[in-house]
């Protein structure tokens, strides 16, 4: 069984539509894929409608959180998408991304970059708008050579010249909301130092006591030493260990299935979830 529990589509900052994503996941030989767009479940219906035979979809989202000034991401799986409190929080964060993107565009304009909201909105389409869309606009304008080159202090990195924060949920509150909606909560790439500051192990321990189910260990932003350290921390704290590609289509270099989750851990996630259930593909209408 090959299980990839973290991917993005055009519903946020990936470049494949949800239908393209599930077709590519099947073609890549995956048995299970989770669609975890930033702060939205908007891509799920299309992914389900297109789901090929032999591929199972885990519905999810990646929730933007902040602890003591440090941005962090919480993967939420198999929660009830209609549960009002979590739904309201997701919409709050997703909707705040629009004025925030406009704020970053204003900063860039002050820095002499002629990026416009129309350009960024065209790139983002229906997706939760984020820094990768602004970064793609900077690539189009020839300001930087690649999306990742825009994530520097000069431009869009945390605290960078054109960075503007967005509303982000307290992770203790997010864990509570996810559990209350019948979901399973996994801390995404907890030690991805290249993205900026990370939270200390003591915070992971506190989150574990508050109901966090697991941590994402096998991720491209963790080097082998970091993975070993996180694996042993997970052992101490009795947290589940996941692995995933964090696929973003052509906006990032990782490929589907590059890292994967142990089938036993996947089984435990499905046993803990009560808000939704994995959906086996029936062929795909599109
Ligand atoms: P936002 O949620 O709008 O603040 O954007 C965060 C997203 O930007 C992350 O989920 C990643 O997809 C992407 N990102 C963050 N840091 C980097 C980086 N150093 N290089 C490339 N993409 C990044
Ligand atoms: Zn992303
Ligand atoms: Fe993330
Ligand atoms: Fe992600």
Coordinates of C-alpha atoms and ligand atoms in Angstrom, one line a residue:
X1 CA 0.0 0.0 0.0
X2 CA 1.3 3.4 -0.9
X3 CA -0.2 6.2 1.1
X4 CA 0.4 10.0 0.6
X5 CA -1.4 12.1 3.2
X6 CA -0.6 15.7 2.2
X7 CA -1.3 17.3 -1.3
X8 CA -2.5 20.6 -2.6
X9 CA -4.7 21.4 -5.7
X10 CA -5.9 24.5 -7.4
X11 CA -8.3 24.8 -4.4
X12 CA -5.3 26.4 -2.7
X13 CA -1.8 26.9 -4.0
X14 CA -1.2 23.6 -6.0
X15 CA -1.2 23.8 -9.8
X16 CA -3.3 20.6 -10.6
X17 CA -7.0 20.7 -10.5
X18 CA -8.5 18.2 -7.9
X19 CA -9.5 15.9 -10.8
X20 CA -6.0 16.1 -12.4
X21 CA -4.5 15.5 -8.9
X22 CA -6.4 12.2 -8.3
X23 CA -5.7 11.0 -11.8
X24 CA -2.0 11.6 -11.3
X25 CA -2.0 10.0 -7.9
X26 CA -3.5 6.8 -9.4
X27 CA -1.0 6.9 -12.3
X28 CA 1.8 7.3 -9.7
X29 CA 0.7 4.0 -8.2
X30 CA -0.7 5.4 -5.0
X31 CA -3.5 3.5 -3.2
X32 CA -4.5 6.3 -0.9
X33 CA -4.1 10.1 -1.3
X34 CA -5.3 12.9 1.0
X35 CA -6.3 16.2 -0.4
X36 CA -5.2 18.9 2.1
X37 CA -5.6 22.3 0.7
X38 CA -4.8 25.3 2.8
X39 CA -7.8 26.3 4.9
X40 CA -10.4 24.9 2.6
X41 CA -12.3 21.7 1.6
X42 CA -13.4 23.3 -1.7
X43 CA -11.6 20.8 -3.9
X44 CA -13.1 17.6 -2.3
X45 CA -16.2 17.4 -4.5
X46 CA -14.3 17.5 -7.7
X47 CA -11.7 15.0 -6.5
X48 CA -14.4 12.6 -5.4
X49 CA -16.2 12.9 -8.8
X50 CA -13.0 12.1 -10.7
X51 CA -11.6 9.5 -8.3
X52 CA -10.2 6.5 -10.3
X53 CA -10.9 2.9 -9.3
X54 CA -8.2 1.6 -7.0
X55 CA -7.4 5.0 -5.4
X56 CA -9.0 6.0 -2.0
X57 CA -9.4 9.6 -1.1
X58 CA -8.9 10.9 2.4
X59 CA -10.6 14.3 2.8
X60 CA -8.6 16.9 4.7
X61 CA -7.3 20.4 5.0
X62 CA -4.1 22.1 6.2
X63 CA -5.0 24.7 8.8
X64 CA -2.9 27.8 9.2
X65 CA -2.0 28.2 12.9
X66 CA 0.3 30.4 14.9
X67 CA 1.9 29.7 18.3
X68 CA 3.9 32.4 20.1
X69 CA 4.4 34.3 16.9
X70 CA 5.6 31.2 14.9
X71 CA 3.5 30.1 12.0
X72 CA 2.7 26.4 11.8
X73 CA 0.4 24.1 9.9
X74 CA -2.0 21.5 11.2
X75 CA -3.2 18.7 8.9
X76 CA -6.8 17.8 9.7
X77 CA -8.2 14.5 8.3
X78 CA -11.6 13.1 8.0
X79 CA -13.5 15.8 9.9
X80 CA -17.1 16.6 9.3
X81 CA -16.9 19.4 6.7
X82 CA -20.2 20.8 7.8
X83 CA -19.4 21.1 11.5
X84 CA -20.1 24.8 12.2
X85 CA -17.3 25.8 14.5
X86 CA -14.5 24.4 12.4
X87 CA -16.2 25.5 9.2
X88 CA -16.4 29.1 10.6
X89 CA -12.7 29.1 11.6
X90 CA -11.6 27.8 8.2
X91 CA -13.6 30.4 6.4
X92 CA -12.2 33.2 8.6
X93 CA -8.6 32.2 7.8
X94 CA -9.3 31.6 4.1
X95 CA -11.2 34.9 3.7
X96 CA -8.5 36.9 5.5
X97 CA -6.0 35.7 2.8
X98 CA -7.5 38.2 0.3
X99 CA -6.9 41.5 2.2
X100 CA -3.5 40.0 3.3
X101 CA -2.5 39.3 -0.3
X102 CA -3.6 42.9 -1.2
X103 CA -1.4 44.1 1.6
X104 CA 1.6 42.2 0.3
X105 CA 0.9 43.6 -3.2
X106 CA 0.9 47.2 -1.7
X107 CA 4.3 46.5 -0.1
X108 CA 5.7 45.2 -3.4
X109 CA 4.4 48.3 -5.2
X110 CA 6.2 50.5 -2.6
X111 CA 9.3 48.5 -3.4
X112 CA 8.9 49.3 -7.1
X113 CA 7.4 45.9 -8.2
X114 CA 4.4 46.5 -10.6
X115 CA 2.4 43.5 -9.4
X116 CA -1.4 44.0 -9.3
X117 CA -4.2 42.3 -7.5
X118 CA -5.7 41.4 -10.9
X119 CA -2.6 39.4 -11.8
X120 CA -2.5 37.6 -8.5
X121 CA -6.2 36.9 -8.6
X122 CA -5.9 35.4 -12.1
X123 CA -3.1 33.1 -10.9
X124 CA -5.0 32.1 -7.8
X125 CA -8.3 31.4 -9.6
X126 CA -10.7 29.9 -7.1
X127 CA -8.0 28.8 -4.7
X128 CA -7.3 30.1 -1.2
X129 CA -4.9 32.9 -2.2
X130 CA -1.4 32.6 -0.7
X131 CA 2.2 33.7 -1.0
X132 CA 3.0 31.0 -3.6
X133 CA 0.5 32.8 -6.0
X134 CA 2.2 36.2 -5.3
X135 CA 5.5 34.4 -5.8
X136 CA 4.3 33.1 -9.2
X137 CA 3.4 36.7 -10.1
X138 CA 7.0 37.8 -9.3
X139 CA 8.3 35.0 -11.5
X140 CA 6.0 36.2 -14.4
X141 CA 7.3 39.8 -13.9
X142 CA 10.9 38.5 -14.0
X143 CA 11.6 39.8 -10.4
X144 CA 12.8 36.3 -9.3
X145 CA 13.6 33.1 -11.2
X146 CA 11.5 30.7 -9.3
X147 CA 8.7 30.5 -6.6
X148 CA 11.1 29.4 -3.9
X149 CA 13.4 32.4 -4.8
X150 CA 10.6 34.7 -3.7
X151 CA 10.7 33.2 -0.2
X152 CA 13.6 35.3 1.0
X153 CA 13.9 38.2 3.5
X154 CA 14.1 40.4 0.4
X155 CA 10.5 39.4 -0.6
X156 CA 8.0 37.1 0.9
X157 CA 9.7 35.0 3.6
X158 CA 8.2 35.3 7.1
X159 CA 9.1 38.8 8.3
X160 CA 10.4 39.7 4.8
X161 CA 10.1 43.1 3.2
X162 CA 6.8 42.4 1.5
X163 CA 5.5 39.9 4.1
X164 CA 2.1 40.6 5.7
X165 CA 0.7 38.1 8.3
X166 CA -2.8 36.6 8.0
X167 CA -5.2 35.5 10.6
X168 CA -3.9 32.2 12.0
X169 CA -5.6 30.0 14.5
X170 CA -4.1 29.1 17.9
X171 CA -3.1 25.5 17.4
X172 CA -4.6 24.3 20.7
X173 CA -7.9 25.8 19.6
X174 CA -7.4 24.2 16.1
X175 CA -6.8 20.7 17.7
X176 CA -9.9 21.1 19.8
X177 CA -12.0 22.2 16.7
X178 CA -10.7 19.3 14.6
X179 CA -11.3 16.7 17.3
X180 CA -14.8 18.2 18.0
X181 CA -15.6 17.8 14.2
X182 CA -14.6 14.1 14.4
X183 CA -11.2 14.6 12.7
X184 CA -7.6 13.6 13.3
X185 CA -5.0 16.2 13.8
X186 CA -1.4 15.9 12.6
X187 CA 1.3 18.6 12.9
X188 CA 2.7 19.2 9.4
X189 CA 6.4 19.5 8.8
X190 CA 7.1 20.6 12.5
X191 CA 10.8 21.1 11.9
X192 CA 10.9 22.7 8.5
X193 CA 13.5 25.3 9.4
X194 CA 13.9 26.6 5.9
X195 CA 10.4 28.1 6.1
X196 CA 11.3 30.2 9.1
X197 CA 11.1 29.7 12.9
X198 CA 9.7 26.5 14.2
X199 CA 8.1 25.6 17.6
X200 CA 10.1 23.9 20.4
X201 CA 9.6 20.2 21.3
X202 CA 8.0 21.4 24.5
X203 CA 5.1 22.8 22.5
X204 CA 4.7 19.6 20.6
X205 CA 4.5 17.8 23.9
X206 CA 1.8 20.2 25.1
X207 CA -0.1 19.8 21.9
X208 CA 0.1 16.0 22.3
X209 CA -1.4 16.4 25.8
X210 CA -4.1 18.5 24.2
X211 CA -5.1 15.8 21.8
X212 CA -2.8 16.1 18.8
X213 CA -2.7 12.7 17.1
X214 CA 0.5 12.8 15.2
X215 CA 3.4 14.6 13.5
X216 CA 4.5 14.5 9.9
X217 CA 8.1 13.2 10.0
X218 CA 9.0 12.1 6.5
X219 CA 8.8 15.4 4.6
X220 CA 11.1 17.0 2.0
X221 CA 11.8 19.9 4.4
X222 CA 13.3 17.5 7.1
X223 CA 16.8 16.2 6.6
X224 CA 17.6 12.6 7.7
X225 CA 18.9 13.7 11.1
X226 CA 15.7 15.8 11.8
X227 CA 13.5 12.8 10.8
X228 CA 15.3 10.6 13.2
X229 CA 15.0 13.1 16.0
X230 CA 11.2 13.6 15.3
X231 CA 10.6 9.9 15.1
X232 CA 12.1 9.4 18.6
X233 CA 10.1 12.4 19.9
X234 CA 6.9 10.9 18.5
X235 CA 7.8 7.6 20.2
X236 CA 8.2 9.4 23.6
X237 CA 5.0 11.3 23.2
X238 CA 3.0 8.3 21.7
X239 CA 2.2 10.3 18.5
X240 CA 1.5 8.8 15.2
X241 CA 4.3 9.3 12.5
X242 CA 3.2 10.2 9.0
X243 CA 5.0 10.8 5.8
X244 CA 3.9 12.7 2.7
X245 CA 4.9 14.6 -0.4
X246 CA 3.2 17.9 0.3
X247 CA 2.8 17.9 -3.5
X248 CA 2.0 21.3 -5.1
X249 CA 2.1 20.4 -8.8
X250 CA 4.6 22.5 -10.7
X251 CA 4.8 25.1 -7.9
X252 CA 7.2 22.9 -5.9
X253 CA 9.7 20.2 -6.9
X254 CA 8.3 17.3 -4.9
X255 CA 6.5 14.5 -6.7
X256 CA 3.5 12.5 -5.6
X257 CA 4.3 9.6 -3.3
X258 CA 7.9 10.9 -2.7
X259 CA 7.3 10.2 1.0
X260 CA 4.6 8.0 2.4
X261 CA 2.8 6.9 5.5
X262 CA 2.9 3.4 7.0
X263 CA -0.3 1.4 6.4
X264 CA -0.6 0.7 10.1
X265 CA -0.6 4.4 10.9
X266 CA -3.1 5.0 8.2
X267 CA -5.3 2.4 9.6
X268 CA -5.1 4.0 13.0
X269 CA -6.0 7.4 11.5
X270 CA -9.1 5.9 9.9
X271 CA -10.1 4.2 13.2
X272 CA -9.8 7.4 15.2
X273 CA -11.8 9.5 12.7
X274 CA -15.6 9.8 13.1
X275 CA -16.4 12.9 11.0
X276 CA -15.9 11.4 7.6
X277 CA -14.6 8.2 6.0
X278 CA -12.1 7.4 3.3
X279 CA -13.8 7.1 -0.1
X280 CA -12.8 4.3 -2.5
X281 CA -12.7 5.4 -6.1
X282 CA -15.4 4.0 -8.4
X283 CA -13.9 4.9 -11.8
X284 CA -14.2 8.7 -12.1
X285 CA -16.8 10.4 -14.1
X286 CA -14.4 12.9 -15.7
Ligands
LIG1 P1 0.9 31.3 3.0 O1 0.0 30.3 3.6 O2 0.2 32.2 2.0 O3 1.6 32.1 4.1 O4 2.0 30.6 2.2 C1 2.6 29.5 2.8 C2 3.0 28.5 1.7 O5 4.1 29.0 1.0 C3 3.4 27.2 2.2 O6 2.3 26.3 2.4 C4 4.2 26.6 1.1 O7 3.4 26.1 0.1 C5 4.9 27.9 0.6 N1 6.2 28.1 1.1 C6 6.6 28.4 2.4 N2 7.9 28.6 2.5 C7 8.4 28.3 1.2 C8 9.7 28.2 0.7 N3 10.8 28.5 1.4 N4 9.9 27.9 -0.6 C9 8.8 27.6 -1.4 N5 7.5 27.6 -0.9 C10 7.3 28.0 0.4
LIG2 ZN1 1.1 25.4 0.0
LIG3 FE1 2.4 23.3 5.1
LIG4 FE1 1.2 21.7 2.5

